[in-house]
mmCIF file of C-alpha atoms in Angstrom:
data_model
loop_
_atom_site.group_PDB
_atom_site.id
_atom_site.type_symbol
_atom_site.label_atom_id
_atom_site.label_comp_id
_atom_site.label_asym_id
_atom_site.label_seq_id
_atom_site.Cartn_x
_atom_site.Cartn_y
_atom_site.Cartn_z
ATOM 1 C CA UNK A 55 129.254 62.010 114.504
ATOM 2 C CA UNK A 56 124.920 62.545 114.352
ATOM 3 C CA UNK A 57 122.401 61.175 116.672
ATOM 4 C CA UNK A 58 119.140 61.790 116.674
ATOM 5 C CA UNK A 59 118.498 62.382 120.748
ATOM 6 C CA UNK A 60 115.230 60.515 122.249
ATOM 7 C CA UNK A 61 112.470 62.341 123.138
ATOM 8 C CA UNK A 62 112.829 62.013 126.752
ATOM 9 C CA UNK A 63 116.331 63.521 126.976
ATOM 10 C CA UNK A 64 115.211 66.597 125.391
ATOM 11 C CA UNK A 65 116.007 68.835 128.545
ATOM 12 C CA UNK A 66 119.833 68.007 127.732
ATOM 13 C CA UNK A 67 120.076 70.825 124.578
ATOM 14 C CA UNK A 68 118.429 73.552 126.498
ATOM 15 C CA UNK A 69 121.349 74.847 128.095
ATOM 16 C CA UNK A 70 122.897 74.705 124.570
ATOM 17 C CA UNK A 71 120.304 77.415 123.226
ATOM 18 C CA UNK A 72 121.250 80.189 125.378
ATOM 19 C CA UNK A 73 121.452 83.144 123.360
ATOM 20 C CA UNK A 74 118.367 84.721 121.822
ATOM 21 C CA UNK A 75 117.201 83.138 118.810
ATOM 22 C CA UNK A 76 115.146 84.617 116.275
ATOM 23 C CA UNK A 77 111.265 83.325 116.313
ATOM 24 C CA UNK A 78 112.211 82.415 119.580
ATOM 25 C CA UNK A 79 108.900 81.794 120.787
ATOM 26 C CA UNK A 80 108.162 78.480 118.315
ATOM 27 C CA UNK A 81 111.778 77.159 119.919
ATOM 28 C CA UNK A 82 110.000 77.564 123.432
ATOM 29 C CA UNK A 83 107.153 75.404 122.072
ATOM 30 C CA UNK A 84 109.532 72.924 121.219
ATOM 31 C CA UNK A 85 110.968 72.564 124.772
ATOM 32 C CA UNK A 86 107.454 73.006 126.483
ATOM 33 C CA UNK A 87 106.131 70.251 124.059
ATOM 34 C CA UNK A 88 103.409 72.176 122.190
ATOM 35 C CA UNK A 89 105.088 71.815 118.798
ATOM 36 C CA UNK A 90 106.604 68.844 118.252
ATOM 37 C CA UNK A 91 109.804 68.025 116.034
ATOM 38 C CA UNK A 92 113.045 66.007 116.796
ATOM 39 C CA UNK A 93 116.704 67.144 117.601
ATOM 40 C CA UNK A 94 120.117 65.868 116.135
ATOM 41 C CA UNK A 95 123.340 66.107 118.400
ATOM 42 C CA UNK A 96 126.738 64.941 118.502
ATOM 43 C CA UNK A 97 126.926 63.255 121.570
ATOM 44 C CA UNK A 98 123.784 61.239 123.110
ATOM 45 C CA UNK A 99 124.805 61.386 126.820
ATOM 46 C CA UNK A 100 126.457 64.618 126.892
ATOM 47 C CA UNK A 101 125.734 66.796 124.091
ATOM 48 C CA UNK A 102 127.458 70.100 122.759
ATOM 49 C CA UNK A 103 125.529 70.888 119.701
ATOM 50 C CA UNK A 104 122.279 70.581 118.473
ATOM 51 C CA UNK A 105 119.963 71.033 115.685
ATOM 52 C CA UNK A 106 116.185 70.869 115.987
ATOM 53 C CA UNK A 107 113.833 69.971 113.026
ATOM 54 C CA UNK A 108 110.501 71.544 113.959
ATOM 55 C CA UNK A 109 107.899 69.271 111.980
ATOM 56 C CA UNK A 110 106.333 72.568 111.086
ATOM 57 C CA UNK A 111 109.780 72.834 108.882
ATOM 58 C CA UNK A 112 111.816 75.415 110.763
ATOM 59 C CA UNK A 113 115.419 74.615 112.144
ATOM 60 C CA UNK A 114 117.193 76.155 114.934
ATOM 61 C CA UNK A 115 120.742 75.528 115.535
ATOM 62 C CA UNK A 116 122.271 75.435 119.066
ATOM 63 C CA UNK A 117 124.788 77.924 120.146
ATOM 64 C CA UNK A 118 128.018 76.546 119.668
ATOM 65 C CA UNK A 119 127.765 74.300 116.605
ATOM 66 C CA UNK A 120 130.454 74.759 113.803
ATOM 67 C CA UNK A 121 129.479 74.945 110.218
ATOM 68 C CA UNK A 122 131.348 71.842 109.256
ATOM 69 C CA UNK A 123 128.725 69.984 111.835
ATOM 70 C CA UNK A 124 125.724 72.138 110.876
ATOM 71 C CA UNK A 125 126.417 71.427 106.795
ATOM 72 C CA UNK A 126 126.855 67.343 107.840
ATOM 73 C CA UNK A 127 123.602 67.451 109.691
ATOM 74 C CA UNK A 128 121.701 69.461 107.244
ATOM 75 C CA UNK A 129 122.606 67.154 104.578
ATOM 76 C CA UNK A 130 121.297 64.312 106.375
ATOM 77 C CA UNK A 131 117.814 66.174 107.373
ATOM 78 C CA UNK A 132 117.150 67.637 103.468
ATOM 79 C CA UNK A 133 117.256 63.804 102.054
ATOM 80 C CA UNK A 134 113.876 63.376 103.743
ATOM 81 C CA UNK A 135 112.514 66.911 104.439
ATOM 82 C CA UNK A 136 112.469 70.271 103.202
ATOM 83 C CA UNK A 137 113.286 72.886 105.885
ATOM 84 C CA UNK A 138 113.655 76.634 106.724
ATOM 85 C CA UNK A 139 116.787 77.350 108.776
ATOM 86 C CA UNK A 140 116.528 80.000 111.332
ATOM 87 C CA UNK A 141 120.135 81.436 110.831
ATOM 88 C CA UNK A 142 120.770 83.704 113.892
ATOM 89 C CA UNK A 143 122.269 87.476 113.031
ATOM 90 C CA UNK A 144 125.662 86.581 114.643
ATOM 91 C CA UNK A 145 126.127 83.989 111.658
ATOM 92 C CA UNK A 146 125.275 86.150 109.082
ATOM 93 C CA UNK A 147 127.465 86.168 105.917
ATOM 94 C CA UNK A 148 128.639 82.760 106.518
ATOM 95 C CA UNK A 149 126.224 80.145 105.340
ATOM 96 C CA UNK A 150 125.837 76.386 105.327
ATOM 97 C CA UNK A 151 125.581 74.605 101.773
ATOM 98 C CA UNK A 152 125.371 77.524 99.661
ATOM 99 C CA UNK A 153 124.985 75.259 96.386
ATOM 100 C CA UNK A 154 122.107 74.006 97.897
ATOM 101 C CA UNK A 155 120.220 76.480 100.291
ATOM 102 C CA UNK A 156 118.257 79.901 99.254
ATOM 103 C CA UNK A 157 119.102 82.563 101.413
ATOM 104 C CA UNK A 158 116.332 84.832 102.643
ATOM 105 C CA UNK A 159 116.691 87.805 104.379
ATOM 106 C CA UNK A 160 113.889 88.839 107.468
ATOM 107 C CA UNK A 161 113.401 91.467 109.888
ATOM 108 C CA UNK A 162 112.032 90.381 113.250
ATOM 109 C CA UNK A 163 109.986 93.364 115.367
ATOM 110 C CA UNK A 164 109.351 93.320 118.974
ATOM 111 C CA UNK A 165 109.686 96.693 120.056
ATOM 112 C CA UNK A 166 106.683 98.306 119.485
ATOM 113 C CA UNK A 167 105.354 102.243 120.669
ATOM 114 C CA UNK A 168 101.680 103.439 120.585
ATOM 115 C CA UNK A 169 99.970 103.428 116.765
ATOM 116 C CA UNK A 170 98.659 106.741 116.261
ATOM 117 C CA UNK A 171 96.255 105.960 113.227
ATOM 118 C CA UNK A 172 92.510 104.986 114.242
ATOM 119 C CA UNK A 173 91.711 101.733 112.688
ATOM 120 C CA UNK A 174 88.234 101.656 110.658
ATOM 121 C CA UNK A 175 85.251 100.440 111.723
ATOM 122 C CA UNK A 176 84.830 96.421 111.783
ATOM 123 C CA UNK A 177 83.125 93.573 113.803
ATOM 124 C CA UNK A 178 86.206 91.998 115.434
ATOM 125 C CA UNK A 179 85.218 88.277 116.557
ATOM 126 C CA UNK A 180 87.453 85.921 118.667
ATOM 127 C CA UNK A 181 88.331 82.654 117.296
ATOM 128 C CA UNK A 182 86.114 79.581 117.131
ATOM 129 C CA UNK A 183 85.521 76.414 115.525
ATOM 130 C CA UNK A 184 82.262 77.783 113.950
ATOM 131 C CA UNK A 185 84.306 80.601 112.247
ATOM 132 C CA UNK A 186 87.224 78.659 111.312
ATOM 133 C CA UNK A 187 84.917 76.617 109.244
ATOM 134 C CA UNK A 188 83.919 79.582 107.569
ATOM 135 C CA UNK A 189 87.472 80.872 106.347
ATOM 136 C CA UNK A 190 86.702 81.584 102.643
ATOM 137 C CA UNK A 191 89.924 79.680 101.593
ATOM 138 C CA UNK A 192 90.248 75.986 102.096
ATOM 139 C CA UNK A 193 94.051 76.127 101.504
ATOM 140 C CA UNK A 194 94.654 78.530 104.570
ATOM 141 C CA UNK A 195 92.655 76.167 106.613
ATOM 142 C CA UNK A 196 95.291 73.805 106.015
ATOM 143 C CA UNK A 197 97.744 75.899 106.859
ATOM 144 C CA UNK A 198 96.931 76.284 110.111
ATOM 145 C CA UNK A 199 95.762 72.514 110.378
ATOM 146 C CA UNK A 200 99.522 71.663 109.308
ATOM 147 C CA UNK A 201 101.407 73.665 111.571
ATOM 148 C CA UNK A 202 99.249 72.306 114.604
ATOM 149 C CA UNK A 203 98.139 69.086 113.737
ATOM 150 C CA UNK A 204 94.289 69.526 113.802
ATOM 151 C CA UNK A 205 91.621 72.159 113.693
ATOM 152 C CA UNK A 206 91.085 71.477 117.487
ATOM 153 C CA UNK A 207 94.737 71.790 118.270
ATOM 154 C CA UNK A 208 95.082 75.100 116.512
ATOM 155 C CA UNK A 209 92.009 76.426 118.190
ATOM 156 C CA UNK A 210 93.554 75.812 121.656
ATOM 157 C CA UNK A 211 96.690 76.479 121.404
ATOM 158 C CA UNK A 212 96.473 79.972 119.175
ATOM 159 C CA UNK A 213 95.197 83.244 120.170
ATOM 160 C CA UNK A 214 93.108 85.199 117.510
ATOM 161 C CA UNK A 215 90.472 87.232 115.920
ATOM 162 C CA UNK A 216 88.719 87.600 112.476
ATOM 163 C CA UNK A 217 87.597 91.355 110.871
ATOM 164 C CA UNK A 218 84.058 90.291 109.695
ATOM 165 C CA UNK A 219 82.152 92.517 107.698
ATOM 166 C CA UNK A 220 78.358 91.533 106.445
ATOM 167 C CA UNK A 221 79.301 87.907 107.930
ATOM 168 C CA UNK A 222 82.251 87.205 105.691
ATOM 169 C CA UNK A 223 85.748 86.950 107.077
ATOM 170 C CA UNK A 224 87.999 89.731 106.021
ATOM 171 C CA UNK A 225 91.087 89.230 107.480
ATOM 172 C CA UNK A 226 92.682 87.026 110.470
ATOM 173 C CA UNK A 227 94.937 87.774 113.114
ATOM 174 C CA UNK A 228 96.491 85.179 114.997
ATOM 175 C CA UNK A 229 99.149 84.681 118.194
ATOM 176 C CA UNK A 230 100.918 81.499 117.580
ATOM 177 C CA UNK A 231 103.698 79.519 119.134
ATOM 178 C CA UNK A 232 103.210 80.918 123.017
ATOM 179 C CA UNK A 233 105.842 80.572 124.979
ATOM 180 C CA UNK A 234 107.850 82.324 127.813
ATOM 181 C CA UNK A 235 105.769 85.418 127.624
ATOM 182 C CA UNK A 236 106.161 85.763 123.701
ATOM 183 C CA UNK A 237 103.706 84.860 120.830
ATOM 184 C CA UNK A 238 104.695 84.861 117.220
ATOM 185 C CA UNK A 239 102.112 87.189 115.192
ATOM 186 C CA UNK A 240 100.452 85.964 111.742
ATOM 187 C CA UNK A 241 98.262 88.225 109.821
ATOM 188 C CA UNK A 242 96.169 87.352 106.731
ATOM 189 C CA UNK A 243 93.681 89.414 104.306
ATOM 190 C CA UNK A 244 91.355 87.432 101.925
ATOM 191 C CA UNK A 245 90.535 88.762 98.421
ATOM 192 C CA UNK A 246 89.044 91.115 97.543
ATOM 193 C CA UNK A 247 89.136 92.884 101.058
ATOM 194 C CA UNK A 248 92.686 93.768 100.886
ATOM 195 C CA UNK A 249 94.113 97.260 101.469
ATOM 196 C CA UNK A 250 90.700 98.067 103.012
ATOM 197 C CA UNK A 251 92.303 98.770 106.537
ATOM 198 C CA UNK A 252 91.044 95.080 107.838
ATOM 199 C CA UNK A 253 94.050 93.784 108.608
ATOM 200 C CA UNK A 254 95.295 97.352 110.425
ATOM 201 C CA UNK A 255 91.824 97.138 112.502
ATOM 202 C CA UNK A 256 92.230 93.285 113.765
ATOM 203 C CA UNK A 257 95.545 93.941 114.727
ATOM 204 C CA UNK A 258 95.167 96.769 116.836
ATOM 205 C CA UNK A 259 92.391 94.999 118.702
ATOM 206 C CA UNK A 260 94.791 92.037 118.422
ATOM 207 C CA UNK A 261 97.737 93.580 120.148
ATOM 208 C CA UNK A 262 95.837 95.268 123.069
ATOM 209 C CA UNK A 263 94.347 91.570 123.606
ATOM 210 C CA UNK A 264 98.127 90.318 123.855
ATOM 211 C CA UNK A 265 98.864 93.386 126.101
ATOM 212 C CA UNK A 266 96.115 92.428 128.545
ATOM 213 C CA UNK A 267 97.655 89.199 128.867
ATOM 214 C CA UNK A 268 100.996 89.928 129.169
ATOM 215 C CA UNK A 269 102.354 88.447 125.974
ATOM 216 C CA UNK A 270 104.829 90.428 123.672
ATOM 217 C CA UNK A 271 104.282 90.065 120.359
ATOM 218 C CA UNK A 272 106.713 88.988 117.728
ATOM 219 C CA UNK A 273 106.263 90.125 114.104
ATOM 220 C CA UNK A 274 108.646 88.398 111.687
ATOM 221 C CA UNK A 275 108.727 88.720 107.888
ATOM 222 C CA UNK A 276 110.734 88.188 104.916
ATOM 223 C CA UNK A 277 112.306 92.052 103.841
ATOM 224 C CA UNK A 278 110.448 91.334 100.489
ATOM 225 C CA UNK A 279 107.322 91.443 101.759
ATOM 226 C CA UNK A 280 107.352 95.556 102.314
ATOM 227 C CA UNK A 281 102.980 95.395 102.634
ATOM 228 C CA UNK A 282 104.466 93.264 106.026
ATOM 229 C CA UNK A 283 106.885 95.635 106.806
ATOM 230 C CA UNK A 284 104.971 98.853 106.220
ATOM 231 C CA UNK A 285 101.856 97.271 108.480
ATOM 232 C CA UNK A 286 104.370 96.574 110.841
ATOM 233 C CA UNK A 287 105.243 100.568 111.105
ATOM 234 C CA UNK A 288 102.194 101.575 111.081
ATOM 235 C CA UNK A 289 101.172 99.538 114.122
ATOM 236 C CA UNK A 290 104.077 101.202 115.972
ATOM 237 C CA UNK A 291 106.614 97.988 115.683
ATOM 238 C CA UNK A 292 110.006 99.791 115.717
ATOM 239 C CA UNK A 293 114.119 98.680 115.629
ATOM 240 C CA UNK A 294 113.794 95.334 113.397
ATOM 241 C CA UNK A 295 116.722 92.659 114.242
ATOM 242 C CA UNK A 296 117.975 91.589 110.696
ATOM 243 C CA UNK A 297 118.445 87.719 110.303
ATOM 244 C CA UNK A 298 117.882 85.154 107.607
ATOM 245 C CA UNK A 299 116.157 82.059 106.912
ATOM 246 C CA UNK A 300 117.520 79.358 104.576
ATOM 247 C CA UNK A 301 115.499 77.445 102.404
ATOM 248 C CA UNK A 302 116.384 74.148 101.540
ATOM 249 C CA UNK A 303 114.368 71.712 98.997
ATOM 250 C CA UNK A 304 114.034 68.019 99.819
ATOM 251 C CA UNK A 305 117.084 66.517 97.894
ATOM 252 C CA UNK A 306 116.700 62.361 97.538
ATOM 253 C CA UNK A 307 119.856 62.118 95.466
#
C-alpha cells in the first residue's frame, strides 16, 4: 500500500535514510524544511520504506525500499509530475520501470585538492537582488525561481557570486541546498563568454568562500557533460562517486 505522509510526521522517515545519498544536501534541506515536497510511505504510523518527491523534481528513496514497492509508488507519482530519481550506487544495475524511465549516468565529486592554475582577472560580485535582475537570460532567472519559489527565497537560501566584465554578468557560481555542512554547486556561463576562463575564476573565489564558511562543496553532473567534469578536475575535485539519475516523464494514461 502507498500512503502520503502528513508533513507533521516527517520525522518518522528520517531514520529510514541512514545511508549516504548522492545529492545529499538537497535531501537535508527537505528534512530541515527549507525545500518543500511530499513523502509516500508503506505505513502512516510506523513506516519502513519511503519515497520523497521534491517539488523541484528530484526524488529520493529510503535505504530498504524494495523494487516492487518502488515501482508501484513511482507509477503513481508520474501520473501527475515528471521526476528525476536519485538512484544510489548500491542500486546500480537494477532499475525501476525500465520501459518508462531513462537512466542518466552521473558523477558526484566532494573530495578536492588545491587547484594549480591561477584564475584570470575578473570582477567577482556576490549575489544581490540588483545583480539578479541583470542576469542576461530570463529563462535562467526562472530556473532559480522554480527551484526556490521566488527570487527572494533564492537570494536568502543560496550563496553565490557573479563574474562580471564591463558591467555584464559572464558567469555564475551558486552554492544551493545548504544542509548538514554541505552545499550543491551550480555553475553557468552565458554566451558569448564561454571558454574564456570566467567559470574557473568565479569557482575559485566561490570555493574559497565556502571553505571559510566550513561548507563542503558537492559537484554533481551528468557523465556526458564533459565540460563540467573537466572544470571539476581543473578545480581539484577528485575520486568521483558514480551513480544515476532516472528521468521519468509525466505519464497521464
